Short mmCIF file of C-alpha atoms and ligand atoms in Angstrom, two decimals:
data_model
loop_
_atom_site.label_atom_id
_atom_site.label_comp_id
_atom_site.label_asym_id
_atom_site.label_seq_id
_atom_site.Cartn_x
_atom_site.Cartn_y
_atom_site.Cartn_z
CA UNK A 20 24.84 -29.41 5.85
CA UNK A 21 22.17 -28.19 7.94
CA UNK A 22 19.38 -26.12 5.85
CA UNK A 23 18.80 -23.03 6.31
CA UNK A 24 15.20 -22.75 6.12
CA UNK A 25 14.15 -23.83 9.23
CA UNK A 26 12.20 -22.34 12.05
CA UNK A 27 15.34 -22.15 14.39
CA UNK A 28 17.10 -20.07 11.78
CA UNK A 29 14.22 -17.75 12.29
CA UNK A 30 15.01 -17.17 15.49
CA UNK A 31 18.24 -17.46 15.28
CA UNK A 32 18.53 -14.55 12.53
CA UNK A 33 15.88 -12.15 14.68
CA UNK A 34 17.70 -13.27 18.06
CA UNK A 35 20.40 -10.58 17.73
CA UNK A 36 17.16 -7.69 17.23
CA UNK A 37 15.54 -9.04 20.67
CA UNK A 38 12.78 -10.33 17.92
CA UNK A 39 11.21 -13.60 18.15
CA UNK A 40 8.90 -15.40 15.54
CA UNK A 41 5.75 -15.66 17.68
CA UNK A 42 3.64 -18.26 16.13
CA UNK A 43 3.12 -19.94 12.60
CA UNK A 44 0.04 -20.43 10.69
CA UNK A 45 -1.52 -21.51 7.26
CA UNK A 46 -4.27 -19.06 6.02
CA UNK A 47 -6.95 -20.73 3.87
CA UNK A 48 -6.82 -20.37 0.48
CA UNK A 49 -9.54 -17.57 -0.03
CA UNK A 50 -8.39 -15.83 3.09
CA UNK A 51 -4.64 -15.45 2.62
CA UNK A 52 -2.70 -12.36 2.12
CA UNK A 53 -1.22 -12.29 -1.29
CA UNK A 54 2.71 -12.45 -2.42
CA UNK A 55 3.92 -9.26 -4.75
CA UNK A 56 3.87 -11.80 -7.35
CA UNK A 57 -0.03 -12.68 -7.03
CA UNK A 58 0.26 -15.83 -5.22
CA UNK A 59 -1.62 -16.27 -1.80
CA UNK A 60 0.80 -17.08 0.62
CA UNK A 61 0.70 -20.63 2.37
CA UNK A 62 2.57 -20.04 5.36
CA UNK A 63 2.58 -17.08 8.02
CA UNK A 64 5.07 -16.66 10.42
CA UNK A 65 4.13 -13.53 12.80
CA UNK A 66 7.63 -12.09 14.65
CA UNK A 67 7.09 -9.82 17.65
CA UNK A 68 8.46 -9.48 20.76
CA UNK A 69 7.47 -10.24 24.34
CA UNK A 70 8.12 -8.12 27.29
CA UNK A 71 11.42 -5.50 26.27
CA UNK A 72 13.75 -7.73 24.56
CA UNK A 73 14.17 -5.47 21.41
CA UNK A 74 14.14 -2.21 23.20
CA UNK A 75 18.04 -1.69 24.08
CA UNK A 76 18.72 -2.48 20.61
CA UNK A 77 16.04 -0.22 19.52
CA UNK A 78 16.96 2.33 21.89
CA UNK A 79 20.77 2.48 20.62
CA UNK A 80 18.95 2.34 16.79
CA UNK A 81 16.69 5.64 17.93
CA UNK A 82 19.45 7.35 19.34
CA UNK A 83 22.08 6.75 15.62
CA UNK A 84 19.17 7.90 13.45
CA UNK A 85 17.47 10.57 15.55
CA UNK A 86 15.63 11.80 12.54
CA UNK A 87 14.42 8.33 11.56
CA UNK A 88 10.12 9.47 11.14
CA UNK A 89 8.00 6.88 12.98
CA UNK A 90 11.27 5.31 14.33
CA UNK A 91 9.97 1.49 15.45
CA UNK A 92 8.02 0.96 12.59
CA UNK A 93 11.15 1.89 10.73
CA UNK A 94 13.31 0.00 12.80
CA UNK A 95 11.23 -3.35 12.58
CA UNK A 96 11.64 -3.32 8.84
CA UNK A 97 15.26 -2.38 9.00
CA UNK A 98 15.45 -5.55 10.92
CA UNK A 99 13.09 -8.00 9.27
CA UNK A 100 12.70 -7.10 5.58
CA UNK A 101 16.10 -8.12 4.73
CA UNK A 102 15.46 -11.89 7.04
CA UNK A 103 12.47 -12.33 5.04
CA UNK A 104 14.17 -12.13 1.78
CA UNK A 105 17.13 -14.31 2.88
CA UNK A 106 14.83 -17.05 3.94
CA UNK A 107 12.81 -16.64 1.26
CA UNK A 108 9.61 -14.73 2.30
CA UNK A 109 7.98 -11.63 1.86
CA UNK A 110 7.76 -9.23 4.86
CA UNK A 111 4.24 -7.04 6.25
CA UNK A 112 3.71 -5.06 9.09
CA UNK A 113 0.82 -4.16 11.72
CA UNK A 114 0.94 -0.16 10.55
CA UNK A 115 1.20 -0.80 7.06
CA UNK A 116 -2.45 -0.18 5.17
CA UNK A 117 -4.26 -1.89 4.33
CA UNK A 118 -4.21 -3.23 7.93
CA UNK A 119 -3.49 -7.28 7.93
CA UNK A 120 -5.31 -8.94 10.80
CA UNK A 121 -2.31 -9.29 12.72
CA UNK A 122 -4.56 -10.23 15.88
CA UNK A 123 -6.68 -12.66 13.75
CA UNK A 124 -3.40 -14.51 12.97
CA UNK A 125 -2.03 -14.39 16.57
CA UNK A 126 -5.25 -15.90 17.91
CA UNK A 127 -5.03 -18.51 15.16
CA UNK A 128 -0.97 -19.24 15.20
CA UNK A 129 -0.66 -18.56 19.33
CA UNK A 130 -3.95 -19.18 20.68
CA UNK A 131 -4.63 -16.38 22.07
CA UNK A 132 -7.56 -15.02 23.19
CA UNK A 133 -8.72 -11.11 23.74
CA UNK A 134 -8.73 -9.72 26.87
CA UNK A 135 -11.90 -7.11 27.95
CA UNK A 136 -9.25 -4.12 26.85
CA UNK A 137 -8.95 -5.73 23.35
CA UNK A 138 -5.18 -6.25 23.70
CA UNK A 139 -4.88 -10.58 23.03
CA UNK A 140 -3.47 -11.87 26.75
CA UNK A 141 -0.83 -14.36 26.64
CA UNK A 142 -0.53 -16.83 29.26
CA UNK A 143 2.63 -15.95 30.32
CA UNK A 144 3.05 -12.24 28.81
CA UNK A 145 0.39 -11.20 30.01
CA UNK A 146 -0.26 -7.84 28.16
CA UNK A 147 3.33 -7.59 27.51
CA UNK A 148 3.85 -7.99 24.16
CA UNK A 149 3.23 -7.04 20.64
CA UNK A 150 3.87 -7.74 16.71
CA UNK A 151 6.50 -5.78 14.60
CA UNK A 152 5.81 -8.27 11.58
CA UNK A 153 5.23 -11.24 9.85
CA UNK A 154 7.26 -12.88 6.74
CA UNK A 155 4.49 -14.65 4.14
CA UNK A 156 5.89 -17.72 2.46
CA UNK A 157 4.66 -18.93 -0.62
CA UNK A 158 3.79 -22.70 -1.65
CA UNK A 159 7.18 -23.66 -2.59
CA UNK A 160 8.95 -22.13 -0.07
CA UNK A 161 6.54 -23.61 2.17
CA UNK A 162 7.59 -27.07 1.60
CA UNK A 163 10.93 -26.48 2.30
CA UNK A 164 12.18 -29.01 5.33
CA UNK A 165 11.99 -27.05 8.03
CA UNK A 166 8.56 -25.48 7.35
CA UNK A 167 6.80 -28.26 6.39
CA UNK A 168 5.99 -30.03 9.69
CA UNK A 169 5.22 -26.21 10.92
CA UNK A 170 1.47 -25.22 11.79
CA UNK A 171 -0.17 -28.48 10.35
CA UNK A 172 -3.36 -27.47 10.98
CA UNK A 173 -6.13 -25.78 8.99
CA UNK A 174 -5.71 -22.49 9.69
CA UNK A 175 -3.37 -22.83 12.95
CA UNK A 176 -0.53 -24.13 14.51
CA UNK A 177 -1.48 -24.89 18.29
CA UNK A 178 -4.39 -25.49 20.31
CA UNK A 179 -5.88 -22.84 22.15
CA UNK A 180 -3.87 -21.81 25.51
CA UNK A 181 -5.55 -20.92 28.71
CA UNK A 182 -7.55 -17.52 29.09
CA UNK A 183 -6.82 -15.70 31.95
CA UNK A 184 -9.35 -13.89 32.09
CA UNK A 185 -11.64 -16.35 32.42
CA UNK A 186 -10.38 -17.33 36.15
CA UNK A 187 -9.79 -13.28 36.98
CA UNK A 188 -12.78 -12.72 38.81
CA UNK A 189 -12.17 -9.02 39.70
CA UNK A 190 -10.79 -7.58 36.48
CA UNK A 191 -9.25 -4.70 37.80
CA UNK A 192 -7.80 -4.19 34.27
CA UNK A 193 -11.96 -2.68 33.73
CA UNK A 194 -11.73 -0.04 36.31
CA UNK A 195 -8.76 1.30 36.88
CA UNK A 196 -8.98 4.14 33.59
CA UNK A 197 -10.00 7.33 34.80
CA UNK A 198 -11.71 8.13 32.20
CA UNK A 199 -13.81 4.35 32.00
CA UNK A 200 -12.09 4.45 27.71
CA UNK A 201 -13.16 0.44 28.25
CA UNK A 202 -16.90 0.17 26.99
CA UNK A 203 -19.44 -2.28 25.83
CA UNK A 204 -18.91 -0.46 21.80
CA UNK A 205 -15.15 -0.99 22.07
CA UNK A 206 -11.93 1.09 22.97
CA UNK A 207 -13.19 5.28 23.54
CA UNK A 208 -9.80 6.39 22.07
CA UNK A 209 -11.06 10.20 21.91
CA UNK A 210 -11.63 9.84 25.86
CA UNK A 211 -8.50 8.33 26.30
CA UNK A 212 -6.31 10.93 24.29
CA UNK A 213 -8.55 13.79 25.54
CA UNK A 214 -7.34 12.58 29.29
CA UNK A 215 -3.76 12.29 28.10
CA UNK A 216 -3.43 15.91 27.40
CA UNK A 217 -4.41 16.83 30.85
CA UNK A 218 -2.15 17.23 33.38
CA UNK A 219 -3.20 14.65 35.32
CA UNK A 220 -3.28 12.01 32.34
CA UNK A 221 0.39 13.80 31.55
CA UNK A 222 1.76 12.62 35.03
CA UNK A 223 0.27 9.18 35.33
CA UNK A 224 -0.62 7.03 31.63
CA UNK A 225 1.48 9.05 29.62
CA UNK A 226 4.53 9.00 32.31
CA UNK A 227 3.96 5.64 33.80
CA UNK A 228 1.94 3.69 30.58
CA UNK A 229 -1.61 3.29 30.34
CA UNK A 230 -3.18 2.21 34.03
CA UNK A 231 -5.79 -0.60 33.21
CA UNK A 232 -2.60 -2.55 31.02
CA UNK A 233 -0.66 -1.69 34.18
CA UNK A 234 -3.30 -3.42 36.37
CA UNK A 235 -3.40 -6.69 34.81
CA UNK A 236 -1.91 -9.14 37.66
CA UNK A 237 -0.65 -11.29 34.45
CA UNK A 238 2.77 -11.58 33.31
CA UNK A 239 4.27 -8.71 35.37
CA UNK A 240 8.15 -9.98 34.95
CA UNK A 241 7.64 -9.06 31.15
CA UNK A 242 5.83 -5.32 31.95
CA UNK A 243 7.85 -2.81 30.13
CA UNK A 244 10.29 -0.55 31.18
CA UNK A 245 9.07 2.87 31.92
CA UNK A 246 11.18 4.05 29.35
CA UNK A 247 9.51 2.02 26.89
CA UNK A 248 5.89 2.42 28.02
CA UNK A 249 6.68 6.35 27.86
CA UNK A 250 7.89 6.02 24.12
CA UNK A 251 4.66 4.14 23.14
CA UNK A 252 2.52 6.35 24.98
CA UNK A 253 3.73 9.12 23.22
CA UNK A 254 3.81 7.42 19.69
CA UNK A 255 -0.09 6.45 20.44
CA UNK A 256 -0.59 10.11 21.54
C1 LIG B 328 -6.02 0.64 14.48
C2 LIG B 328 -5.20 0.14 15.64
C3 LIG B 328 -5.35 0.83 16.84
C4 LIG B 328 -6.38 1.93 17.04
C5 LIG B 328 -7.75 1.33 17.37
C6 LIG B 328 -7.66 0.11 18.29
C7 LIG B 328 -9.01 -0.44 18.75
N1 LIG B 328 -8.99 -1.08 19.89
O1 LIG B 328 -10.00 -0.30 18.08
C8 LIG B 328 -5.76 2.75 18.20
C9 LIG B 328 -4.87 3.83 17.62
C10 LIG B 328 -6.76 3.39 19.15
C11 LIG B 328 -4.89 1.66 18.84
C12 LIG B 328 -4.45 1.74 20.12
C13 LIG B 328 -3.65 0.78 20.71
N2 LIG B 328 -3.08 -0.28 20.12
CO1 LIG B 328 -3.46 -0.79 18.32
N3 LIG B 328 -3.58 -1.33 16.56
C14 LIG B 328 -4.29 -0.95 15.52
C15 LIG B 328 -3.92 -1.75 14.25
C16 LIG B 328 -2.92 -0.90 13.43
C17 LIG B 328 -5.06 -2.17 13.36
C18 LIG B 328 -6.23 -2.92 14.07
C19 LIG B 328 -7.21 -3.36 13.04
O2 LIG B 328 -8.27 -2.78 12.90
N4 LIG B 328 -6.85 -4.39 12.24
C20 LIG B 328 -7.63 -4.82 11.11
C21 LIG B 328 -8.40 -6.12 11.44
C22 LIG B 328 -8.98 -6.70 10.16
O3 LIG B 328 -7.43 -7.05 11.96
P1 LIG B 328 -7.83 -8.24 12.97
O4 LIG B 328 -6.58 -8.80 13.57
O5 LIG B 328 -8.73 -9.23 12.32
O6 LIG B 328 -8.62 -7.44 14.03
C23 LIG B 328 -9.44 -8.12 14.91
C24 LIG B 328 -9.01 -7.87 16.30
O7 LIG B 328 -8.44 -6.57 16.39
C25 LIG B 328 -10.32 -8.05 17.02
N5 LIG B 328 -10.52 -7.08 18.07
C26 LIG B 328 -10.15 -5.81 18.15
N6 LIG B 328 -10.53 -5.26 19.28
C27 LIG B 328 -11.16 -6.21 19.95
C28 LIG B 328 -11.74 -6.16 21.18
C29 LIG B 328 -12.36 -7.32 21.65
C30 LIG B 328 -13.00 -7.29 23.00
C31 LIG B 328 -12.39 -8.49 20.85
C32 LIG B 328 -13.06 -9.71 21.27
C33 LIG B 328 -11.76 -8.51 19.61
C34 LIG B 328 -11.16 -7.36 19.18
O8 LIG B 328 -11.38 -7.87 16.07
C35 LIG B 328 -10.81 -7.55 14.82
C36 LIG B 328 -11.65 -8.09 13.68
O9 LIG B 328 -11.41 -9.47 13.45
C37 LIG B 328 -3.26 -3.03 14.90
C38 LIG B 328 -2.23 -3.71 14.00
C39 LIG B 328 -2.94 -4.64 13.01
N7 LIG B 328 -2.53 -4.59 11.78
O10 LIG B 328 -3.84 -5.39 13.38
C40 LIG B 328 -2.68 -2.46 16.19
C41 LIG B 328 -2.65 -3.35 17.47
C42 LIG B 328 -3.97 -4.06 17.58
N8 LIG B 328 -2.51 -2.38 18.53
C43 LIG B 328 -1.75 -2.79 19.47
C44 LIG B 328 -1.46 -2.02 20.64
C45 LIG B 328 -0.37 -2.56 21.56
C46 LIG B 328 -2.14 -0.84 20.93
C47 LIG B 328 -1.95 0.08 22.15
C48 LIG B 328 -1.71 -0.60 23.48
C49 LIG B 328 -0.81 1.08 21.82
C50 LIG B 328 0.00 1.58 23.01
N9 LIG B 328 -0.36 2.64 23.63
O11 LIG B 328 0.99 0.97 23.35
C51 LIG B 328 -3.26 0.84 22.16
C52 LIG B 328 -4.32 0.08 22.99
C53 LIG B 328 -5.73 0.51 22.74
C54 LIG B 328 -6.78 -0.56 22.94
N10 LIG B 328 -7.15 -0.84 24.18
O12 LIG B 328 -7.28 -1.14 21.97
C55 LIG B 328 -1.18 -4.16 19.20
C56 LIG B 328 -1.90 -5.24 20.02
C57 LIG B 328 -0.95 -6.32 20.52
C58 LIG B 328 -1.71 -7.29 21.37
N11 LIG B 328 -1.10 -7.68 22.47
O13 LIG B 328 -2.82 -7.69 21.06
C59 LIG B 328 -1.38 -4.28 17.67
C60 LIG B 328 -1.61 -5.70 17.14
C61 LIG B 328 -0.10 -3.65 17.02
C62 LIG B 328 1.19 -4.37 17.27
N12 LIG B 328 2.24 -3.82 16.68
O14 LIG B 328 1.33 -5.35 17.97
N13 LIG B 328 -4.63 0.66 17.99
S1 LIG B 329 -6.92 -7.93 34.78
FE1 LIG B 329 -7.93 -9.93 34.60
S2 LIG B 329 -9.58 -9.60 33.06
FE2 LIG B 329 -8.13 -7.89 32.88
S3 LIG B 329 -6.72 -8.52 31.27
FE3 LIG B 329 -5.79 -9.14 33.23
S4 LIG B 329 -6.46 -11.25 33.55
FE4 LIG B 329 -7.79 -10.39 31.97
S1 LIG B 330 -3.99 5.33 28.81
FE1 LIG B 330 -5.06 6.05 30.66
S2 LIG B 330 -6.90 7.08 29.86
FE2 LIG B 330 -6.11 5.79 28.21
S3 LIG B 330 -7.16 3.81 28.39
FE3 LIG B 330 -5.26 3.62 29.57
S4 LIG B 330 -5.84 4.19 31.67
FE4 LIG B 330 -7.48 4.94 30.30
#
């Protein structure tokens, strides 16, 4: 009988939602988030998508609970709490506060590195992607087969990929905002939102997604629809 803890039944429970787990890791000890029973968790399994694969089944989701509040965050645990507890794991999400380090973990399960708008770059994604989760395992459930030759090392599964942004010599991601939101202290989100309300930041980020993401020479096949960049834009707005 095949067992059904094992990373392909991951993927094959979130492959219906367009969801895909995106990396594994095992957090140290004293750096672990901890189980509803007090436990740290030993094994992390982030799920997130890349490019638009959820976003026709989210879409037809929005549209059958039109009054859902802060539909994709309610969505993603419609979808993944109840995998989580099948498997058995406990789910977390990026919005939920206290804030887990959801990019910490993707740069320690992926590889991943930031790029110089603090969005992590994949290789191949480019800036086309995102996390709607991640299911925490606990020791036992950790050993299960399956799980237990997963993320090996310390505190990560791979070896660090290859930063593109390290060959991109012009990085026209850096000046192609209008409003230059991109500084040495960090993201300016009160210049960006400020330029979204005007109608020139109305007709171009907010219509067509945010311009120095859109610049980004990575990954284009997975660049979101403009449906979809519209619907984040607003939910950032
Ligand atoms: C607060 C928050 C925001 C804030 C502030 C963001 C900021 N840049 O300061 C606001 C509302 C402005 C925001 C905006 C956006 N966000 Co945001 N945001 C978050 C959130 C909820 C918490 C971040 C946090 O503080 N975590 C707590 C710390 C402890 O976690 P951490 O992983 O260790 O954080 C480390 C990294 O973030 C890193 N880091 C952060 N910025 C930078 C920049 C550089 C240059 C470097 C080297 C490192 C670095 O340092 C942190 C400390 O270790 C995360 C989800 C999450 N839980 O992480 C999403 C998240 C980071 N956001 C995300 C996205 C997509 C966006 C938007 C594009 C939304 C949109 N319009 O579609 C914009 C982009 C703005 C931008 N350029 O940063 C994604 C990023 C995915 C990715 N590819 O990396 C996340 C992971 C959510 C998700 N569901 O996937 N966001
Ligand atoms: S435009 Fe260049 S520097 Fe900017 S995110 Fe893309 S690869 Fe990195
Ligand atoms: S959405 Fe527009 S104003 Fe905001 S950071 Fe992106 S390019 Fe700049």
């Amino acid at each position: 009988m095949s067992n059904p803890h094992s990373s392909l039944d991951v993927a094959g429970l979130l492959k219906p939602s367009g969801l895909e787990p995106r990396g594994w890791l095992r957090p140290e000890t004293n750096d672990a988030p901890v189980l509803a029973g007090g436990e740290p968790a030993a094994l992390i399994c982030l799920v997130g998508h890349a490019g638009g694969a959820f976003w026709p089944v989210f879409d037809l989701w929005r549209k059958l609970h039109p009054d859902a509040a802060d539909p994709l965050d309610t969505w993603s645990r419609h979808i993944i709490r109840p995998i989580a507890a099948r498997l058995p794991g406990e789910a977390v999400f990026p919005s939920d506060k206290p804030w887990q380090p959801f990019q910490r973990w993707a740069m320690a399960a992926e590889g991943l590195h930031p790029s110089p708008l603090g969005l992590l770059i994949h290789p191949e994604y480019g800036l086309w992607h995102g996390y709607r989760g991640a299911i925490l395992f606990g020791a036992e459930a950790a050993k299960a087969p399956g799980f237990s030759d997963l993320a090996q090392g310390k505190s990560g599964g791979i070896a660090r990929t290859h930063h593109p942004c390290d060959s991109c010599e012009d990085r026209p991601c850096l000046s192609a905002c209008p409003v230059e939101a991109f500084t040495a202290d960090g993201f300016a989100a009160g210049d960006c939102r400020a330029h979204l309300e005007t109608p020139e930041g109305s007709r171009a980020c907010m219509d067509r997604g945010c311009l120095a993401r859109d610049a980004c020479p990575v990954g284009r096949t997975y660049r979101y629809s403009n449906a979809q960049t519209r619907f984040h834009m607003a939910a950032f707005l």
